């Protein structure tokens, strides 16, 4: 198979990017709150504080507001990158279910029958790129990571069954990059 990934992301790396962006946004919000308190204090002192000092305080507030807006954009992009991650078929098979409208708690649900009693299911997808009856090849694009159904954020929920036994997909896929 040449080491091709089942999904074109390192989930841990993208989740880390989201957490880092959230932490950066929180830090920028603290800086903004501090700048506002300083500006309020300086404005409240009136003539006891120079016009120049009040202007510096106002400038710090404006700069902090811009930094918060930039941190929000970085966070939005990190979340979008995680959500857009592509999902690929782990093995050849036939699509037996492609519910592209939220399928109760599972959201958008895709199931592939790999034969010999082995099935894959991908839950919470943001999109499904195949339809029931399609024959898929290992590595073929089948959908994208999402957060449909009952999910708190974008992630790949991949489950496998062999006959009626649930099995850990990573036992078949091997170690993931960065894992």
PDB file of N, CA, C and O in Angstrom, residues 6 15-16 35 38 80 84 105 128 138 172:
ATOM      1  N   UNK A   6      -5.000   6.811   5.620  1.00  0.00           N
ATOM      2  CA  UNK A   6      -6.437   6.666   5.498  1.00  0.00           C
ATOM      3  C   UNK A   6      -7.115   8.028   5.526  1.00  0.00           C
ATOM      4  O   UNK A   6      -8.203   8.198   5.016  1.00  0.00           O
ATOM      5  N   UNK A  15      -5.499  18.825  16.010  1.00  0.00           N
ATOM      6  CA  UNK A  15      -6.139  19.092  17.300  1.00  0.00           C
ATOM      7  C   UNK A  15      -5.232  19.951  18.172  1.00  0.00           C
ATOM      8  O   UNK A  15      -5.703  20.844  18.874  1.00  0.00           O
ATOM      9  N   UNK A  16      -3.922  19.699  18.106  1.00  0.00           N
ATOM     10  CA  UNK A  16      -2.977  20.540  18.835  1.00  0.00           C
ATOM     11  C   UNK A  16      -3.020  21.970  18.318  1.00  0.00           C
ATOM     12  O   UNK A  16      -2.997  22.920  19.103  1.00  0.00           O
ATOM     13  N   UNK A  35      -5.489  45.971  29.176  1.00  0.00           N
ATOM     14  CA  UNK A  35      -5.341  47.271  28.497  1.00  0.00           C
ATOM     15  C   UNK A  35      -6.566  48.144  28.743  1.00  0.00           C
ATOM     16  O   UNK A  35      -6.438  49.355  28.967  1.00  0.00           O
ATOM     17  N   UNK A  38      -6.427  49.503  32.313  1.00  0.00           N
ATOM     18  CA  UNK A  38      -5.442  50.585  32.399  1.00  0.00           C
ATOM     19  C   UNK A  38      -5.990  51.869  31.771  1.00  0.00           C
ATOM     20  O   UNK A  38      -5.864  52.952  32.338  1.00  0.00           O
ATOM     21  N   UNK A  80     -11.358  24.837  10.826  1.00  0.00           N
ATOM     22  CA  UNK A  80     -11.745  24.510   9.461  1.00  0.00           C
ATOM     23  C   UNK A  80     -10.797  23.469   8.863  1.00  0.00           C
ATOM     24  O   UNK A  80     -11.232  22.536   8.185  1.00  0.00           O
ATOM     25  N   UNK A  84     -12.032  19.840   7.430  1.00  0.00           N
ATOM     26  CA  UNK A  84     -11.917  19.534   5.999  1.00  0.00           C
ATOM     27  C   UNK A  84     -11.041  18.315   5.707  1.00  0.00           C
ATOM     28  O   UNK A  84     -10.866  17.957   4.556  1.00  0.00           O
ATOM     29  N   UNK A 105     -27.719   9.873  16.024  1.00  0.00           N
ATOM     30  CA  UNK A 105     -26.558  10.374  16.763  1.00  0.00           C
ATOM     31  C   UNK A 105     -25.266  10.309  15.959  1.00  0.00           C
ATOM     32  O   UNK A 105     -24.333  11.042  16.233  1.00  0.00           O
ATOM     33  N   UNK A 128     -19.966  13.044   2.335  1.00  0.00           N
ATOM     34  CA  UNK A 128     -19.735  11.683   1.852  1.00  0.00           C
ATOM     35  C   UNK A 128     -19.583  11.771   0.347  1.00  0.00           C
ATOM     36  O   UNK A 128     -20.427  12.352  -0.342  1.00  0.00           O
ATOM     37  N   UNK A 138      -8.739   0.696  -1.979  1.00  0.00           N
ATOM     38  CA  UNK A 138      -7.945   1.157  -0.840  1.00  0.00           C
ATOM     39  C   UNK A 138      -7.298   2.491  -1.189  1.00  0.00           C
ATOM     40  O   UNK A 138      -6.718   2.655  -2.259  1.00  0.00           O
ATOM     41  N   UNK A 172      -5.340  -2.902  12.452  1.00  0.00           N
ATOM     42  CA  UNK A 172      -5.181  -3.189  11.035  1.00  0.00           C
ATOM     43  C   UNK A 172      -4.386  -2.111  10.314  1.00  0.00           C
ATOM     44  O   UNK A 172      -3.637  -2.386   9.377  1.00  0.00           O
TER      45      UNK A 172
END
